[in-house]
Short mmCIF file of C-alpha atoms in Angstrom, two decimals:
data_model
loop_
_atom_site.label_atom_id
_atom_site.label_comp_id
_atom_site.label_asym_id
_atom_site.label_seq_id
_atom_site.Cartn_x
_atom_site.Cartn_y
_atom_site.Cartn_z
CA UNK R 74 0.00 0.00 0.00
CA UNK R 75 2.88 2.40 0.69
CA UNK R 76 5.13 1.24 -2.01
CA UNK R 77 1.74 2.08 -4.16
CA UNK R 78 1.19 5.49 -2.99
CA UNK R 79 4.78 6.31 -3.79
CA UNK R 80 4.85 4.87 -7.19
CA UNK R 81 1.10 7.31 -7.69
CA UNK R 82 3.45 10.19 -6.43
CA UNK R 83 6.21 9.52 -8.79
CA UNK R 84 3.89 9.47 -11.78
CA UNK R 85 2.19 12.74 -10.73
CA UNK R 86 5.49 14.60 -10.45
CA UNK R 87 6.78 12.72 -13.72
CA UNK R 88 3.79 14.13 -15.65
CA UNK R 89 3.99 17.70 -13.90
CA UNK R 90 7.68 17.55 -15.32
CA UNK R 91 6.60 16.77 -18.73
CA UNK R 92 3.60 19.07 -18.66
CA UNK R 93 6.42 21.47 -17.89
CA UNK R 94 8.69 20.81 -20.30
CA UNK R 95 5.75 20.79 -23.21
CA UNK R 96 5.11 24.20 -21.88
CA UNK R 97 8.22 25.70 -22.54
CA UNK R 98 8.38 24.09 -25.71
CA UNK R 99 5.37 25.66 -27.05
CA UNK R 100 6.33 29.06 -25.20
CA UNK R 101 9.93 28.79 -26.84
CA UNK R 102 8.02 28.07 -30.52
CA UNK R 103 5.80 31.15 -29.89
CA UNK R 104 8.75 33.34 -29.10
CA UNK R 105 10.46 32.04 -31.87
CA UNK R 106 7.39 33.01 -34.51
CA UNK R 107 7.22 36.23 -32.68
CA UNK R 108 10.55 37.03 -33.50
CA UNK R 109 10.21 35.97 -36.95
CA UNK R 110 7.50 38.49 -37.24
CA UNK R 111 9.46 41.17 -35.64
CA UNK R 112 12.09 40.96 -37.72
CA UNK R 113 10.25 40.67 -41.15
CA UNK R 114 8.52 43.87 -39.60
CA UNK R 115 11.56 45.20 -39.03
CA UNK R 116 12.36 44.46 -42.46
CA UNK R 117 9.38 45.56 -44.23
CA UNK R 118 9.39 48.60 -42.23
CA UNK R 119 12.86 49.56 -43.21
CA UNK R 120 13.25 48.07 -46.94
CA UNK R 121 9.25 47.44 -48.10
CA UNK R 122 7.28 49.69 -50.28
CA UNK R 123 6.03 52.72 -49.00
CA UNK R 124 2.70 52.89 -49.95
CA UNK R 125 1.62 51.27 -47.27
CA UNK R 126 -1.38 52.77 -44.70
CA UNK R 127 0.29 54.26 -41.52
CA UNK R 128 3.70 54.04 -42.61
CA UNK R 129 6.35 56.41 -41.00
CA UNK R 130 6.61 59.24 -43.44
CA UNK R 131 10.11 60.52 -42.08
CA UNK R 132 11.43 56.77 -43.16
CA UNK R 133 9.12 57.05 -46.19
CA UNK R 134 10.83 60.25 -47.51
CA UNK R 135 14.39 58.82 -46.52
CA UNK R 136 13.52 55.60 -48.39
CA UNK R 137 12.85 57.66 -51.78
CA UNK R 138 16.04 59.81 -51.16
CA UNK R 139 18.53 56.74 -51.07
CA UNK R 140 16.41 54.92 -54.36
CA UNK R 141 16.52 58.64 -56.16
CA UNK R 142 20.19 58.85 -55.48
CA UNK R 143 20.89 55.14 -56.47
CA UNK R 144 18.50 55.18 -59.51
CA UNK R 145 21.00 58.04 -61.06
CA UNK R 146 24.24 55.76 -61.65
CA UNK R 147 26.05 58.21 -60.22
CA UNK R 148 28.92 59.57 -61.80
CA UNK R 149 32.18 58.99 -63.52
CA UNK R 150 35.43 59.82 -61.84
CA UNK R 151 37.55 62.16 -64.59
CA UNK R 152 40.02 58.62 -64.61
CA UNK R 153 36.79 56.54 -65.60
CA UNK R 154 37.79 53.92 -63.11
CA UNK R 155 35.50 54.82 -59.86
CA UNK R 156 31.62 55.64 -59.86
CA UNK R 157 30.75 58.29 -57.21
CA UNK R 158 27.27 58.59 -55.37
CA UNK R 159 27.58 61.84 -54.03
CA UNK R 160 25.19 62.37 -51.49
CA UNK R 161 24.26 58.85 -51.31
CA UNK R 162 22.44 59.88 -48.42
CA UNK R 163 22.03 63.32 -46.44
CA UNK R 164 22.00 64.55 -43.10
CA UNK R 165 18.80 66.23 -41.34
CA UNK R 166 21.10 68.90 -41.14
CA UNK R 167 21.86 69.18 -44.76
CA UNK R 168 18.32 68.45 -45.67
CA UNK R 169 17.05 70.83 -43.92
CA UNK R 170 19.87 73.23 -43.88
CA UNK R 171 18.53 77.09 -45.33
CA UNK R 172 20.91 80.07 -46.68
CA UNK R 173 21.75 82.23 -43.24
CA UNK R 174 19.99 80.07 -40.47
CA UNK R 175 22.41 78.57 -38.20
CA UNK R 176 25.46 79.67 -39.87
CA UNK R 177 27.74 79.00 -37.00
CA UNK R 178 26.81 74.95 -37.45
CA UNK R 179 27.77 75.02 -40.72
CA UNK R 180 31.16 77.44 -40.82
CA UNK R 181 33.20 74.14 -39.93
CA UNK R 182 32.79 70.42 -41.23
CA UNK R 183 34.95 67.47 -40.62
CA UNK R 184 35.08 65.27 -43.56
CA UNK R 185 36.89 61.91 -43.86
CA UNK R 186 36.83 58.74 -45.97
CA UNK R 187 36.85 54.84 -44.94
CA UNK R 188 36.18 51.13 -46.69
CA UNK R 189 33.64 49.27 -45.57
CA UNK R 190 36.17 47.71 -42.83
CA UNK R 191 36.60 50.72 -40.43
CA UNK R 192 33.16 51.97 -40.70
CA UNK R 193 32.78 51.01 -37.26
CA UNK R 194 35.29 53.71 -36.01
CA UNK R 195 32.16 56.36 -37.30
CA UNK R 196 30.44 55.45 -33.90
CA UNK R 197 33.21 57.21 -31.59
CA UNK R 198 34.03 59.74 -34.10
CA UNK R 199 30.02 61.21 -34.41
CA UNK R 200 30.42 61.33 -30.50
CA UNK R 201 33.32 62.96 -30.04
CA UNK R 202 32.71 65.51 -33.36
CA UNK R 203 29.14 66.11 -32.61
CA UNK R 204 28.70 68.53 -35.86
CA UNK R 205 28.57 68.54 -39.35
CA UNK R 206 30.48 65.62 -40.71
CA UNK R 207 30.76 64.02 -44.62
CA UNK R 208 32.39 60.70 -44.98
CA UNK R 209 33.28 58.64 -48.49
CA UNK R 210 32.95 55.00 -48.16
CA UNK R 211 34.80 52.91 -51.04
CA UNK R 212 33.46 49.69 -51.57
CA UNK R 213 34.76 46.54 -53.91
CA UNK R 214 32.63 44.05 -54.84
CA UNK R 215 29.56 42.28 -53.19
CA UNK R 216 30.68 44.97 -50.72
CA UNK R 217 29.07 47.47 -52.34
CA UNK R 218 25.17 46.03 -51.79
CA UNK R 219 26.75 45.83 -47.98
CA UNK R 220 27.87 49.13 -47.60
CA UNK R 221 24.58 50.65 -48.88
CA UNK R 222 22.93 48.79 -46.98
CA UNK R 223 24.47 49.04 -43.79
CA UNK R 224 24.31 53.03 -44.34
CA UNK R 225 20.95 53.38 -44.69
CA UNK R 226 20.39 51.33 -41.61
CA UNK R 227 22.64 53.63 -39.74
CA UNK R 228 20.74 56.50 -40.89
CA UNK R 229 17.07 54.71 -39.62
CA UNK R 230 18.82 53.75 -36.21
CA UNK R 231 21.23 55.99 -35.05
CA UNK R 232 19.95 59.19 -34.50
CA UNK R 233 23.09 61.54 -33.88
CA UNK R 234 24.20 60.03 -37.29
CA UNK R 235 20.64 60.84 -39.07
CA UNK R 236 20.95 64.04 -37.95
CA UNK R 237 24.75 64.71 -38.59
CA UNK R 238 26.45 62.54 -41.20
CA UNK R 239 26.08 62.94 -45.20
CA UNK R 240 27.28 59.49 -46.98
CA UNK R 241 29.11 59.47 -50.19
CA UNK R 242 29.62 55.80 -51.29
CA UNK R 243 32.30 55.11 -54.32
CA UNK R 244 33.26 51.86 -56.14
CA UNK R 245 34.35 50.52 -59.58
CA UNK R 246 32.94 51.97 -62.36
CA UNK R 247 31.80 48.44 -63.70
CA UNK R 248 29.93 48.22 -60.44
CA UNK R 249 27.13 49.85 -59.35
CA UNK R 250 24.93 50.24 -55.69
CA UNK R 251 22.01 48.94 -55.61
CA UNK R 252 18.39 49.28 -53.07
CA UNK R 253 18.95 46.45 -50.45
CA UNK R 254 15.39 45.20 -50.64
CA UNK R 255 16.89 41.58 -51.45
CA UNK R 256 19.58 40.98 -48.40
CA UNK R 257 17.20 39.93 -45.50
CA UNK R 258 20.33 38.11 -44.18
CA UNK R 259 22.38 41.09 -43.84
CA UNK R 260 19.39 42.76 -41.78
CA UNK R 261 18.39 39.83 -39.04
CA UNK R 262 18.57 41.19 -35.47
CA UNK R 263 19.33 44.99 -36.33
CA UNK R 264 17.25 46.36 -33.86
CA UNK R 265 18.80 49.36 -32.81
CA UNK R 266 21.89 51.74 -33.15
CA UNK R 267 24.42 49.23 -31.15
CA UNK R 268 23.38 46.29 -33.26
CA UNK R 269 24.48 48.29 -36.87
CA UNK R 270 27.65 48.70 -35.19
CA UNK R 271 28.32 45.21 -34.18
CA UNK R 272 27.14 43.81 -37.64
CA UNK R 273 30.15 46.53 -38.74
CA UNK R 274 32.68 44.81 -36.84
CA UNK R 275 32.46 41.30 -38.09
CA UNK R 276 34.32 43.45 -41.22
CA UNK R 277 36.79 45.02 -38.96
CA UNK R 278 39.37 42.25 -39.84
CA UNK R 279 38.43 41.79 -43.65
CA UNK R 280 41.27 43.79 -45.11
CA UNK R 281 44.82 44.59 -44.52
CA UNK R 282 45.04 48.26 -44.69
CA UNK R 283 44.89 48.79 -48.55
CA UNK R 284 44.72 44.68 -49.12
CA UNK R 285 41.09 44.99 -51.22
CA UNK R 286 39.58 42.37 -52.96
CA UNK R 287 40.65 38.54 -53.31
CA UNK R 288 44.06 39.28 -54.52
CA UNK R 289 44.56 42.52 -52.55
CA UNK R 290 44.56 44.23 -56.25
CA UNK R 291 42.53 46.63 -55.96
CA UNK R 292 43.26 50.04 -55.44
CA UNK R 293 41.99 52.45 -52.30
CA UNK R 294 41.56 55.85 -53.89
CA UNK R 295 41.97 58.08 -50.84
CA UNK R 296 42.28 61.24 -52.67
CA UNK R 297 39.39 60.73 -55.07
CA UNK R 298 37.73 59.58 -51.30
CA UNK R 299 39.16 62.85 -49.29
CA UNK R 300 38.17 65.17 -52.35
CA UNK R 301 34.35 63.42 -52.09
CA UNK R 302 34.22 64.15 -48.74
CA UNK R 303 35.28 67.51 -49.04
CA UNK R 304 32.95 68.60 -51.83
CA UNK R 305 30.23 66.81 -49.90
CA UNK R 306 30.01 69.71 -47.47
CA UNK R 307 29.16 73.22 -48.06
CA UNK R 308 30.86 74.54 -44.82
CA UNK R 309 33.49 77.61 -44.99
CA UNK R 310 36.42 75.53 -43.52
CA UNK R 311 36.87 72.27 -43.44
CA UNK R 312 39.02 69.55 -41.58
CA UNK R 313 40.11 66.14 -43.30
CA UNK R 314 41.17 63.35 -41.37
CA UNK R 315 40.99 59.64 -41.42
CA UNK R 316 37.95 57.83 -39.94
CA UNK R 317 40.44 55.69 -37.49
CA UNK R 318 41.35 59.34 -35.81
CA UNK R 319 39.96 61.81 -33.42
CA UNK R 320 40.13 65.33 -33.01
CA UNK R 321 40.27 67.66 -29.62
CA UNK R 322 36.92 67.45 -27.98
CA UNK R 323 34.39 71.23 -28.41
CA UNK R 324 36.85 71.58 -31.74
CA UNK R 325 34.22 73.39 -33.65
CA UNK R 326 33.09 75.67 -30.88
CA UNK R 327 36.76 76.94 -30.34
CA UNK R 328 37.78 77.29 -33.88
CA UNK R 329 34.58 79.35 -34.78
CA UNK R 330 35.44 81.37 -31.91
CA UNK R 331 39.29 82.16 -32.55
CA UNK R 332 37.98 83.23 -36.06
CA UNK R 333 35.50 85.69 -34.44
CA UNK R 334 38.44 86.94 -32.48
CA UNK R 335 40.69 86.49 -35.40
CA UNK R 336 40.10 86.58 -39.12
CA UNK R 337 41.94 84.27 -41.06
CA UNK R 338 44.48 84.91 -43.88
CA UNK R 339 43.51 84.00 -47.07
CA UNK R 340 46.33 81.96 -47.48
CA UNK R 341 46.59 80.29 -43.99
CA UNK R 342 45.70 76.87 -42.81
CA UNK R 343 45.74 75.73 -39.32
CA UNK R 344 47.45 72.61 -38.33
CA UNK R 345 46.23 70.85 -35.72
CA UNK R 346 49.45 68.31 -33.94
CA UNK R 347 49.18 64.61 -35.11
CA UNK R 348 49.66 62.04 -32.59
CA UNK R 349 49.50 58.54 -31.88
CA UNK R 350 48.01 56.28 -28.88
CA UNK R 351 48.56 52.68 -27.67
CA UNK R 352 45.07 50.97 -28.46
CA UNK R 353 44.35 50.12 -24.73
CA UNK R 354 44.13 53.71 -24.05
CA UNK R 355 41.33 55.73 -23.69
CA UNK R 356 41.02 58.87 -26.53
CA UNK R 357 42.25 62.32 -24.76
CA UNK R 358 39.48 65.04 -25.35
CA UNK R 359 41.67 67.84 -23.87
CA UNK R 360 45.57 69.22 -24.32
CA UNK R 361 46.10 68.18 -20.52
CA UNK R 362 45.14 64.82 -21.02
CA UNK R 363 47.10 64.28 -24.20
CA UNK R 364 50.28 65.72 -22.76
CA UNK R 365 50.18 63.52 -19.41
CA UNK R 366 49.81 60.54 -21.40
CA UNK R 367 52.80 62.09 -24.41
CA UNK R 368 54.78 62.17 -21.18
CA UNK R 369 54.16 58.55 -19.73
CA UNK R 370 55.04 57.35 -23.43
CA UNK R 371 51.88 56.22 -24.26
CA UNK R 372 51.04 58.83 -26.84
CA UNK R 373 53.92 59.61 -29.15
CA UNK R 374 53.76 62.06 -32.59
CA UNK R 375 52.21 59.93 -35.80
CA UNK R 376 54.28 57.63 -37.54
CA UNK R 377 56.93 58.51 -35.43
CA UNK R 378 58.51 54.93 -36.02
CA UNK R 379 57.39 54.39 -39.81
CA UNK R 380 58.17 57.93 -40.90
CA UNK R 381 59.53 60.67 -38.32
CA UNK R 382 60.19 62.97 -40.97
CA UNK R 383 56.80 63.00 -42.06
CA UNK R 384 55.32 64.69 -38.85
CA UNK R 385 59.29 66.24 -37.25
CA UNK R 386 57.92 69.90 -38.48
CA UNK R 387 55.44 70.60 -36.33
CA UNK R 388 57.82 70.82 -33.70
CA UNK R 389 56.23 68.78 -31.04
CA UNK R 390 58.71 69.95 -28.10
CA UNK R 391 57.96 73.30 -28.66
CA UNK R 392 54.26 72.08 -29.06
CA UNK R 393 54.36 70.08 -25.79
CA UNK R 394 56.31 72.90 -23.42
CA UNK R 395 53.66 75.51 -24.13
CA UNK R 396 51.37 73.88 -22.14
CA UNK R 397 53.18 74.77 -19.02
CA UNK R 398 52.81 78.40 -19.71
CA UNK R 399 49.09 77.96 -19.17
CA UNK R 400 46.05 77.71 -21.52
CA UNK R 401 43.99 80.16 -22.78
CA UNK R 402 41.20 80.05 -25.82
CA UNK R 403 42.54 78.10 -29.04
CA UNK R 404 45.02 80.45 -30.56
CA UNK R 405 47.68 80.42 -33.39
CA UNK R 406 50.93 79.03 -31.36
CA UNK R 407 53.34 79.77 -34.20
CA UNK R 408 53.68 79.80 -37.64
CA UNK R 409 55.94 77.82 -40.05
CA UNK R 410 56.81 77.32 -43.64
CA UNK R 411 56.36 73.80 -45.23
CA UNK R 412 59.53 71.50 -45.52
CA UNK R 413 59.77 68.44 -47.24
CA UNK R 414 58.24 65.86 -46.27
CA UNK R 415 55.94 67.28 -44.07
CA UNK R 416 51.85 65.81 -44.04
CA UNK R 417 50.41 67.93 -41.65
CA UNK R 418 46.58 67.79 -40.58
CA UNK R 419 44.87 70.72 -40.82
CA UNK R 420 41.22 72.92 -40.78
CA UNK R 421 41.38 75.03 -44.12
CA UNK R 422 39.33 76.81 -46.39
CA UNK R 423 37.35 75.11 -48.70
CA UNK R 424 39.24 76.83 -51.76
CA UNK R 425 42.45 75.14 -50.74
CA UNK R 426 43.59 72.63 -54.00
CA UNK R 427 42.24 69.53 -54.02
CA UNK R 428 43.74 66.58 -53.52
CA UNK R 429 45.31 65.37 -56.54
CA UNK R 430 43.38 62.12 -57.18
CA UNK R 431 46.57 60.33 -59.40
CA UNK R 432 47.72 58.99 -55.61
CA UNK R 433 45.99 56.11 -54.78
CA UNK R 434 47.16 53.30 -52.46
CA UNK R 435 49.83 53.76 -49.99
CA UNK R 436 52.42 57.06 -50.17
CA UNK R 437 52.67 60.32 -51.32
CA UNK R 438 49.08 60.86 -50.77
CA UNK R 439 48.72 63.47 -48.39
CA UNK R 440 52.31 65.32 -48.66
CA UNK R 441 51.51 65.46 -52.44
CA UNK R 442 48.80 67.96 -51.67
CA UNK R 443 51.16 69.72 -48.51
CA UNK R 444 53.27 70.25 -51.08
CA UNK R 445 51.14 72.08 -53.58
CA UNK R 446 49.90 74.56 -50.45
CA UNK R 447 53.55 75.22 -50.06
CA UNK R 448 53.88 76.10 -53.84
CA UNK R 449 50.48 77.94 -54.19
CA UNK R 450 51.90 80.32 -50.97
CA UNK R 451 50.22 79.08 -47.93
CA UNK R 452 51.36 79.29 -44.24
CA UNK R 453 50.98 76.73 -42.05
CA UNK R 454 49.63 78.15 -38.56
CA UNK R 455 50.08 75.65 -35.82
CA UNK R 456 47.25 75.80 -33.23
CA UNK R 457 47.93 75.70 -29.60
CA UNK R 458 45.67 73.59 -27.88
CA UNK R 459 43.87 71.50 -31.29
CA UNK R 460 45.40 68.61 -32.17
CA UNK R 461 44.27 65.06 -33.82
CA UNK R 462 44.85 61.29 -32.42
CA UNK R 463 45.11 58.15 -34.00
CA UNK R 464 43.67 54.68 -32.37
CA UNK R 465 46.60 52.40 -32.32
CA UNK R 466 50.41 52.87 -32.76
CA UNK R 467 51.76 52.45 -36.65
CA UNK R 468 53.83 49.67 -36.56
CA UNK R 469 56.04 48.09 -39.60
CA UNK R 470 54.36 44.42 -39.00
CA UNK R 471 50.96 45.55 -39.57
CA UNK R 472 50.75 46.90 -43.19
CA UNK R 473 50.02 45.05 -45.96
CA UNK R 474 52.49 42.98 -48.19
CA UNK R 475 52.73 45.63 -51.53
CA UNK R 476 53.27 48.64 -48.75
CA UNK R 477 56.99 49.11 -50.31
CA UNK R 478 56.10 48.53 -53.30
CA UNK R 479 53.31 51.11 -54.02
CA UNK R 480 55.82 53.87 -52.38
CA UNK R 481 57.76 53.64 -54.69
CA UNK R 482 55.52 53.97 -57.54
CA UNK R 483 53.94 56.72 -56.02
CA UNK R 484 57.45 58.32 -55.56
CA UNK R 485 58.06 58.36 -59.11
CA UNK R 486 54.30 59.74 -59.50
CA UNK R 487 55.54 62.49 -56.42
CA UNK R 488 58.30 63.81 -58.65
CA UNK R 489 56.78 64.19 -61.86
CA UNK R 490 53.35 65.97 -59.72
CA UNK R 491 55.92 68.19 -58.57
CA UNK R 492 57.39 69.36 -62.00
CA UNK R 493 53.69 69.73 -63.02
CA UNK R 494 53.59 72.27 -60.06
CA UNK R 495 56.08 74.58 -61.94
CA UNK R 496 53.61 74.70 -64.77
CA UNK R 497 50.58 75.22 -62.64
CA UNK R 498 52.40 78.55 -60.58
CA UNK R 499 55.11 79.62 -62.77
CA UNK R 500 55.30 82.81 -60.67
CA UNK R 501 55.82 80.76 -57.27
CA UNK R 502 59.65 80.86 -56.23
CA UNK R 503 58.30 77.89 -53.71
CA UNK R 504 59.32 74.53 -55.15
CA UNK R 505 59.00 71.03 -53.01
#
C-alpha cells in the first residue's frame, strides 16, 4: 500500500515535469514566430514599399532619397575607373539646412573617408565631433550592396548620425549600388543603433590596410575619397582626417570662436598636432590629457617609427612645453613654412587645391597635396591647444604585403606631380 502510494506520487510529479517541459516548448516556438514576425517587420518597415497605410513618413521620404540617389548611376570619376554617389544619403542637417539660419553649425565640417572595414570607427568619431560631418565609403565588390545597406540602416537607427552625417559611397565603375530590398540576411537582429555597429565589426578584420579584394589588387583611392568628402560639405572651412582618428573634444566651438576673435588669412591653414596612442588607451578630449599621457610614453607624434620625418615639423617639443605656460582660448601658437616631407593635418578653407586624385594606395598621398599649399603660398599656422589622435600605434608588421612597393611607384608619380607644379604657378619661387 505504501510502495503504491509512492509509485502514484512519482507518476504525478513525472507528468507535472513533462507538462512542464511541453510548456516551454510551445512558449519557446511562440517566441520564436514572434521574433520571426518582428524581424520581417523590421524588415518591411525599413526596406518594403512605401505605400503602405500608416507608414512612418520621415522613413518614407528617406527611403525615396537613397532609391533617387541610387537610380542616377552616379557619376564617372575624370580617370573613368570609380563611380561616385555623391550624397548617397544626407543629413537632417543638410536636408534641412537654409541660406543664413544657423550659420555657426555650418562654418566648420569634418570630412573623412573609410572602406567598408573601419566603418565602425564612425560610432566614436560622431560622439566625439558632434557637428557637421561628410564621410566617403569605397566599396569593392559584393561589398558594395553591404555598404549601402548598412548606411541606410545607420541613418534609420542611429539618431546623432541621421541628424549629422552625409554618406558618399564610391566603387568601380563596372559596379554599381544597388536598393537592399533583397539581403534579408544582412538585416536579421538589427534592432537598434548598437546592433548596426556590431554587424560593422564582423568586417573590422576583412582587409589589410589597402589589401582589397581577393588578390589585394585593388586600389583604395583616398584622394578621389578625401576630395568626395570635401565637396560633400558646403561649410566655410573644413578639416580632413581619417575615420580611425579623433580630433580635440568642443573643436568646432573653439575654432569658430578664434575666427571671431581672429580673421583668417587668405592663405593660412591651421594645423592641428598629429599624434598617436597605444590601443588600450582611452582617446584624450583635452591638451592636458594628451600631454600627461605624451609624457608617460603612451602617446607619441604619428608615424613617429614608420616615418619621423613625415610629422618632425610641427615641432612637437615646442608644441608640448607651451602647455606649461598655461592655456587660454585656441590660438595660433606659431607659424611655419612647409619642408619636405611634411603631411600635416589641418582645418582650411574650402578653396584650398584639391587633392590630386593620381595617388591612390599607400604614399605620397597626403604630402603630395602639402606640397602644392607650399607652392600655391600658404602658411601653415600651428594651433595651440587642437590637435588630432590616431587609435593604435603604426607599426612596420601591420601593413600590408605591396606597402613598399606602391611607395615607390607613387614616388616616381611624387616627382613628376611636382614638376607639373612649376607649370601650374610659374610665378611661385616655392618649389617642393
Amino acid at each position: 500500500m505504501h510502495l503504491s502510494k509512492k509509485c502514484s506520487a512519482f507518476k504525478v510529479v513525472l507528468g507535472a515535469l513533462v507538462l512542464v517541459a511541453l510548456l516551454q516548448m510551445i512558449y519557446l516556438s511562440f517566441l520564436s514566430k514572434l521574433h520571426g514576425k518582428q524581424q520581417r517587420y523590421r524588415y518591411s518597415e525599413l526596406f518594403g514599399s512605401s505605400g503602405k497605410k500608416n507608414a512612418n513618413p520621415e522613413k518614407n521620404s528617406r527611403k525615396e532619397r537613397l532609391r533617387y540617389s541610387l537610380s542616377t548611376g552616379g557619376i564617372f570619376d575624370p580617370s573613368g575607373q570609380y563611380r561616385v554617389y555623391k550624397n548617397l544619403i544626407k543629413s537632417d542637417f543638410s536636408t534641412n539646412q537654409k541660406p543664413g539660419v544657423d550659420a555657426s553649425s555650418h562654418f566648420l565640417a569634418l570630412a573623412t573617408h573609410t572602406s567598408i572595414n573601419n566603418l565602425h570607427h564612425l560610432n566614436s568619431l560622431v560622439e566625439r565631433w558632434q557637428n557637421p560631418l561628410s564621410v566617403a565609403i569605397f566599396a569593392h565588390g559584393q561589398d558594395v550592396k553591404f555598404a549601402t545597406a548598412l548606411v541606410y540602416a545607420l541613418t534609420i537607427f542611429c539618431p546623432q548620425i541621421q541628424a549629422l552625417v552625409d554618406f558618399h559611397l564610391v566603387c568601380h565603375s563596372g559596379q554599381m549600388a544597388s536598393f537592399p530590398e533583397q539581403d534579408r540576411e544582412h538585416f536579421t537582429g538589427l534592432e537598434d543603433c548598437a546592433a548596426v555597429f556590431a554587424r560593422l565589426e564582423t568586417h573590422r578584420d576583412k582587409y589589410q590596410n589597402y589589401a582589397i579584394g581577393g588578390n589585394g589588387n585593388v586600389s583604395y583611392p583616398n584622394n578621389l575619397l578625401r576630395n568626395v568628402a570635401r565637396g560633400g560639405t558646403e561649410a566655410n572651412y573644413i578639416l580632413v582626417i581619417d575615420i580611425d582618428m579623433a580630433p580635440s573634444a568642443d573643436l568646432h566651438q573653439q575654432f569658430l570662436a578664434l575666427v571671431v576673435r581672429r580673421e583668417p588669412a587668405t592663405d593660412e591653414v591651421f594645423v592641428l598636432p598629429a599624434f598617436e596612442i597605444r590601443h588600450v588607451r582611452k582617446m584624450p578630449a583635452t591638451k592636458s590629457e594628451l600631454v600627461q599621457l605624451y609624457q608617460v610614453g603612451e602617446v607619441r607624434p604619428f608615424y613617429e617609427e614608420l616615418c619621423p620625418r613625415c610629422q618632425a615639423p610641427t615641432n612637437y617639443s615646442q608644441w608640448v612645453n607651451r602647455h606649461s605656460q598655461g592655456l587660454g582660448p585656441l590660438d595660433v601658437a606659431y607659424t611655419l613654412s612647409w619642408v619636405d616631407p611634411w603631411e600635416p593635418f589641418y582645418i582650411g578653407h574650402r578653396t584650398v587645391p584639391l587633392y590630386d586624385e593620381n595617388f591612390r594606395q599607400y604614399g605620397f598621398n597626403r604630402i603630395s597635396q602639402a606640397c602644392e599649399l607650399h607652392v600655391a603660398g600658404y602658411r601653415f599656422s600651428v594651433l595651440n591647444s587642437a590637435f588630432v589622435v590616431h587609435k593604435g600605434f603604426k607599426v612596420q608588421g601591420e601593413f600590408h604585403s605591396r606597402k613598399d612597393e606602391e611607395n615607390r611607384r607613387n614616388r616616381l608619380l611624387f616627382r613628376s606631380f611636382k614638376e607639373g607644379l612649376k607649370i601650374k604657378y610659374p610665378s611661385s619661387p616655392r618649389r617642393c
